[in-house]
Amino acid sequence: MTQKIEIEEKVLSENDKIAAEIRKRMKEKNIISLNLVSSPGSGKTSLLEKTLSELKDKINMALIAGDVQTENDANRLIKAGGNMVKPIVTGGACHLDAKMVAQALNEMNLDKVKLLFIENVGNLVCPSSYDLGEDMKVALISATEGDDKPLKYPAMFRRAGIIVINKIDLLGLSDFDMDRVKKNALQINGNLKIFETSCRTGAGLDKWFDWLRNLV
Ligand code: MG
Ligand code: ZN
């Protein structure tokens, strides 16, 4: 009987290789990067607008706004005070990949940047499998969605470090149940840090801002 030692060789996919290069580069530059993911319309751009309004004079931020079509989100972020905003129009792809992000970063001056936000395409499926070299994925859910989202898209919530439950000003107007969504999310990933916000009224945003200040 021959004993066979199987050595499993982990071959990084092309995307993961580029993501690893991005991660290394961001680390060398001391830039923290957050990849914002959610369904369309959960409030990623709104959260970034509020974040810019509050922190743009305190933290040097760069933002990448991914969308299938239009530069609408990038334009909103510029209007909210973002001085380093780069749109990525995927032209059909339903997620950002590391190559797109690397190209965008090459066209940005990152010298003084402390915090990089990447707003992904609105989609909870494939953005979960594309590493963009970020430090953490931030997943948004809003009170207008189903509170079973974490159960339906477990890969995303497993890979996220944070969830932001947005549009809490609308709680009570639908069957969305705050306790249930939190329970569902923590069932998938017990390490999730949870923020509850309303980008419309500003409720809960202070905790998010504090967390960002501590992060950088
Ligand atoms: Mg958006
Ligand atoms: Zn996709």
Tab-separated table of C-alpha atoms and ligand atoms in Angstrom:
chain	number	residue	atom	x	y	z
A	1	MET	CA	0.000	0.000	0.000
A	2	THR	CA	1.413	3.252	-0.989
A	3	GLN	CA	0.816	6.214	1.102
A	4	LYS	CA	-0.010	9.162	-0.897
A	5	ILE	CA	0.432	12.574	0.445
A	6	GLU	CA	-1.723	14.959	-1.316
A	7	ILE	CA	-0.542	18.460	-1.334
A	8	GLU	CA	-3.267	20.831	-2.045
A	9	GLU	CA	-2.023	23.726	-4.014
A	10	LYS	CA	-4.099	26.766	-3.738
A	11	VAL	CA	-4.078	28.529	-7.029
A	12	LEU	CA	-5.239	32.042	-6.714
A	13	SER	CA	-7.627	33.124	-9.342
A	14	GLU	CA	-6.634	36.121	-11.426
A	15	ASN	CA	-9.025	38.295	-9.439
A	16	ASP	CA	-7.600	37.249	-6.096
A	17	LYS	CA	-4.063	37.970	-7.268
A	18	ILE	CA	-4.969	41.505	-8.264
A	19	ALA	CA	-6.954	41.927	-5.039
A	20	ALA	CA	-3.898	40.863	-3.056
A	21	GLU	CA	-1.814	43.476	-4.886
A	22	ILE	CA	-4.391	46.155	-4.080
A	23	ARG	CA	-4.420	45.091	-0.425
A	24	LYS	CA	-0.634	45.274	-0.236
A	25	ARG	CA	-0.571	48.668	-1.891
A	26	MET	CA	-3.250	50.070	0.418
A	27	LYS	CA	-1.411	48.726	3.433
A	28	GLU	CA	1.828	50.387	2.332
A	29	LYS	CA	-0.046	53.653	1.968
A	30	ASN	CA	-1.857	53.178	5.283
A	31	ILE	CA	-5.241	53.404	3.620
A	32	ILE	CA	-8.234	51.616	5.110
A	33	SER	CA	-10.676	50.446	2.482
A	34	LEU	CA	-14.331	49.499	2.797
A	35	ASN	CA	-16.358	47.757	0.108
A	36	LEU	CA	-20.036	48.746	0.343
A	37	VAL	CA	-22.451	46.122	-0.881
A	38	SER	CA	-26.240	45.838	-0.877
A	39	SER	CA	-29.275	45.375	-3.049
A	40	PRO	CA	-30.062	48.334	-5.303
A	41	GLY	CA	-31.660	51.153	-3.345
A	42	SER	CA	-30.568	50.269	0.193
A	43	GLY	CA	-28.736	53.557	0.610
A	44	LYS	CA	-25.047	53.022	-0.193
A	45	THR	CA	-24.693	56.340	-1.969
A	46	SER	CA	-26.787	58.121	0.661
A	47	LEU	CA	-24.582	56.757	3.440
A	48	LEU	CA	-21.502	57.967	1.580
A	49	GLU	CA	-23.039	61.395	1.001
A	50	LYS	CA	-23.728	61.749	4.720
A	51	THR	CA	-20.263	60.454	5.546
A	52	LEU	CA	-18.665	63.009	3.241
A	53	SER	CA	-20.737	65.847	4.681
A	54	GLU	CA	-19.703	64.953	8.216
A	55	LEU	CA	-16.104	63.852	7.825
A	56	LYS	CA	-14.656	65.365	4.670
A	57	ASP	CA	-12.776	68.053	6.589
A	58	LYS	CA	-11.421	65.559	9.112
A	59	ILE	CA	-10.580	62.483	7.066
A	60	ASN	CA	-9.110	62.496	3.580
A	61	MET	CA	-11.372	60.126	1.666
A	62	ALA	CA	-11.297	58.643	-1.801
A	63	LEU	CA	-14.375	57.063	-3.305
A	64	ILE	CA	-14.993	54.680	-6.154
A	65	ALA	CA	-18.606	54.469	-7.324
A	66	GLY	CA	-19.517	51.426	-9.349
A	67	ASP	CA	-22.656	51.216	-11.433
A	68	VAL	CA	-23.865	49.268	-14.445
A	69	GLN	CA	-24.780	52.496	-16.206
A	70	THR	CA	-24.574	56.239	-15.491
A	71	GLU	CA	-22.212	58.224	-13.323
A	72	ASN	CA	-25.124	59.486	-11.244
A	73	ASP	CA	-23.751	58.177	-7.966
A	74	ALA	CA	-20.268	59.559	-8.583
A	75	ASN	CA	-21.831	62.931	-9.354
A	76	ARG	CA	-23.845	62.824	-6.125
A	77	LEU	CA	-20.672	62.111	-4.183
A	78	ILE	CA	-18.826	64.982	-5.832
A	79	LYS	CA	-21.754	67.242	-4.994
A	80	ALA	CA	-21.583	66.050	-1.370
A	81	GLY	CA	-18.006	67.290	-1.196
A	82	GLY	CA	-15.976	64.342	-2.401
A	83	ASN	CA	-12.816	65.701	-3.993
A	84	MET	CA	-11.500	62.356	-5.093
A	85	VAL	CA	-14.332	60.393	-6.661
A	86	LYS	CA	-13.892	57.907	-9.457
A	87	PRO	CA	-16.828	56.336	-11.280
A	88	ILE	CA	-16.620	52.822	-12.671
A	89	VAL	CA	-19.322	52.142	-15.243
A	90	THR	CA	-19.277	48.400	-15.776
A	91	GLY	CA	-21.469	48.563	-18.898
A	92	GLY	CA	-23.339	45.417	-17.905
A	93	ALA	CA	-21.314	43.536	-15.315
A	94	CYS	CA	-23.290	43.148	-12.111
A	95	HIS	CA	-20.259	43.484	-9.814
A	96	LEU	CA	-16.919	45.209	-9.568
A	97	ASP	CA	-13.800	43.085	-9.937
A	98	ALA	CA	-10.307	43.726	-8.671
A	99	LYS	CA	-9.006	44.666	-12.099
A	100	MET	CA	-11.534	47.492	-12.466
A	101	VAL	CA	-10.671	48.771	-8.999
A	102	ALA	CA	-6.916	48.551	-9.632
A	103	GLN	CA	-7.331	50.576	-12.827
A	104	ALA	CA	-9.400	53.196	-11.043
A	105	LEU	CA	-6.833	53.422	-8.238
A	106	ASN	CA	-4.068	53.937	-10.805
A	107	GLU	CA	-5.841	57.059	-11.965
A	108	MET	CA	-6.218	58.501	-8.464
A	109	ASN	CA	-3.728	60.393	-6.352
A	110	LEU	CA	-3.806	58.463	-3.095
A	111	ASP	CA	-0.924	60.208	-1.335
A	112	LYS	CA	-2.927	61.823	1.457
A	113	VAL	CA	-5.860	59.443	1.473
A	114	LYS	CA	-6.699	57.675	4.731
A	115	LEU	CA	-9.964	56.021	3.851
A	116	LEU	CA	-11.157	54.473	0.603
A	117	PHE	CA	-14.789	53.637	-0.004
A	118	ILE	CA	-15.722	51.363	-2.858
A	119	GLU	CA	-19.434	51.458	-3.657
A	120	ASN	CA	-20.123	48.194	-5.406
A	121	VAL	CA	-22.855	47.558	-7.945
A	122	GLY	CA	-26.177	46.951	-6.172
A	123	ASN	CA	-26.335	43.168	-5.945
A	124	LEU	CA	-25.956	40.749	-3.063
A	125	VAL	CA	-24.885	37.750	-5.143
A	126	CYS	CA	-21.577	37.942	-7.030
A	127	PRO	CA	-20.035	40.918	-5.216
A	128	SER	CA	-19.639	38.455	-2.350
A	129	SER	CA	-17.157	36.346	-4.328
A	130	TYR	CA	-15.078	39.157	-5.823
A	131	ASP	CA	-12.378	40.262	-3.453
A	132	LEU	CA	-11.515	43.889	-4.224
A	133	GLY	CA	-8.566	44.045	-1.859
A	134	GLU	CA	-10.714	45.777	0.752
A	135	ASP	CA	-10.171	45.568	4.484
A	136	MET	CA	-13.825	44.906	5.082
A	137	LYS	CA	-17.149	44.507	3.358
A	138	VAL	CA	-19.969	46.658	4.692
A	139	ALA	CA	-23.370	45.262	3.781
A	140	LEU	CA	-26.436	47.478	3.886
A	141	ILE	CA	-30.004	46.310	4.345
A	142	SER	CA	-32.907	48.703	4.453
A	143	ALA	CA	-36.193	48.598	6.250
A	144	THR	CA	-38.000	48.441	2.913
A	145	GLU	CA	-36.505	45.023	2.171
A	146	GLY	CA	-37.243	41.582	3.513
A	147	ASP	CA	-35.773	40.900	6.940
A	148	ASP	CA	-34.722	37.466	5.676
A	149	LYS	CA	-32.072	38.927	3.356
A	150	PRO	CA	-29.208	37.505	5.443
A	151	LEU	CA	-30.710	34.036	5.159
A	152	LYS	CA	-31.219	34.377	1.410
A	153	TYR	CA	-27.713	35.695	0.710
A	154	PRO	CA	-25.625	33.981	3.386
A	155	ALA	CA	-22.316	34.213	1.480
A	156	MET	CA	-22.474	37.972	1.535
A	157	PHE	CA	-23.314	38.208	5.211
A	158	ARG	CA	-20.694	35.639	6.110
A	159	ARG	CA	-18.020	37.697	4.348
A	160	ALA	CA	-19.163	41.069	5.640
A	161	GLY	CA	-17.678	42.577	8.780
A	162	ILE	CA	-20.402	45.107	9.262
A	163	ILE	CA	-24.028	45.557	8.435
A	164	VAL	CA	-25.780	48.868	8.294
A	165	ILE	CA	-29.532	48.610	8.681
A	166	ASN	CA	-30.742	51.739	6.952
A	167	LYS	CA	-34.040	53.613	6.545
A	168	ILE	CA	-34.982	52.996	10.193
A	169	ASP	CA	-37.254	56.037	9.892
A	170	LEU	CA	-39.531	53.723	7.894
A	171	LEU	CA	-39.747	51.026	10.587
A	172	GLY	CA	-43.350	50.138	11.284
A	173	LEU	CA	-44.507	50.974	7.755
A	174	SER	CA	-43.742	47.473	6.493
A	175	ASP	CA	-43.400	43.989	7.949
A	176	PHE	CA	-39.655	44.424	8.318
A	177	ASP	CA	-38.767	43.435	11.866
A	178	MET	CA	-35.587	44.857	13.367
A	179	ASP	CA	-35.116	42.090	15.926
A	180	ARG	CA	-35.666	39.433	13.299
A	181	VAL	CA	-33.208	40.881	10.781
A	182	LYS	CA	-30.540	41.145	13.459
A	183	LYS	CA	-31.198	37.604	14.606
A	184	ASN	CA	-31.001	36.360	11.012
A	185	ALA	CA	-27.785	38.237	10.348
A	186	LEU	CA	-26.104	37.020	13.530
A	187	GLN	CA	-27.210	33.492	12.803
A	188	ILE	CA	-25.201	33.650	9.572
A	189	ASN	CA	-22.278	35.546	11.082
A	190	GLY	CA	-22.022	36.003	14.828
A	191	ASN	CA	-19.147	38.489	14.463
A	192	LEU	CA	-21.098	41.108	12.543
A	193	LYS	CA	-21.035	44.601	13.913
A	194	ILE	CA	-24.427	46.214	13.395
A	195	PHE	CA	-25.332	49.858	12.839
A	196	GLU	CA	-28.895	51.129	12.639
A	197	THR	CA	-29.248	54.299	10.619
A	198	SER	CA	-31.520	56.599	8.724
A	199	CYS	CA	-29.642	58.579	6.119
A	200	ARG	CA	-32.787	60.627	5.697
A	201	THR	CA	-33.220	61.789	9.309
A	202	GLY	CA	-29.630	61.275	10.410
A	203	ALA	CA	-30.630	58.860	13.176
A	204	GLY	CA	-27.848	56.512	14.209
A	205	LEU	CA	-25.246	58.072	11.937
A	206	ASP	CA	-23.174	59.397	14.838
A	207	LYS	CA	-22.172	55.874	15.798
A	208	TRP	CA	-21.131	55.156	12.218
A	209	PHE	CA	-19.080	58.359	12.086
A	210	ASP	CA	-17.451	57.551	15.442
A	211	TRP	CA	-16.568	54.102	14.239
A	212	LEU	CA	-14.957	55.533	11.086
A	213	ARG	CA	-13.012	58.097	13.101
A	214	ASN	CA	-11.649	55.342	15.304
A	215	LEU	CA	-10.826	53.227	12.294
A	216	VAL	CA	-8.427	55.718	10.692
B	1	MG	MG	-25.606	53.920	-5.324
B	2	ZN	ZN	-21.924	39.915	-11.051
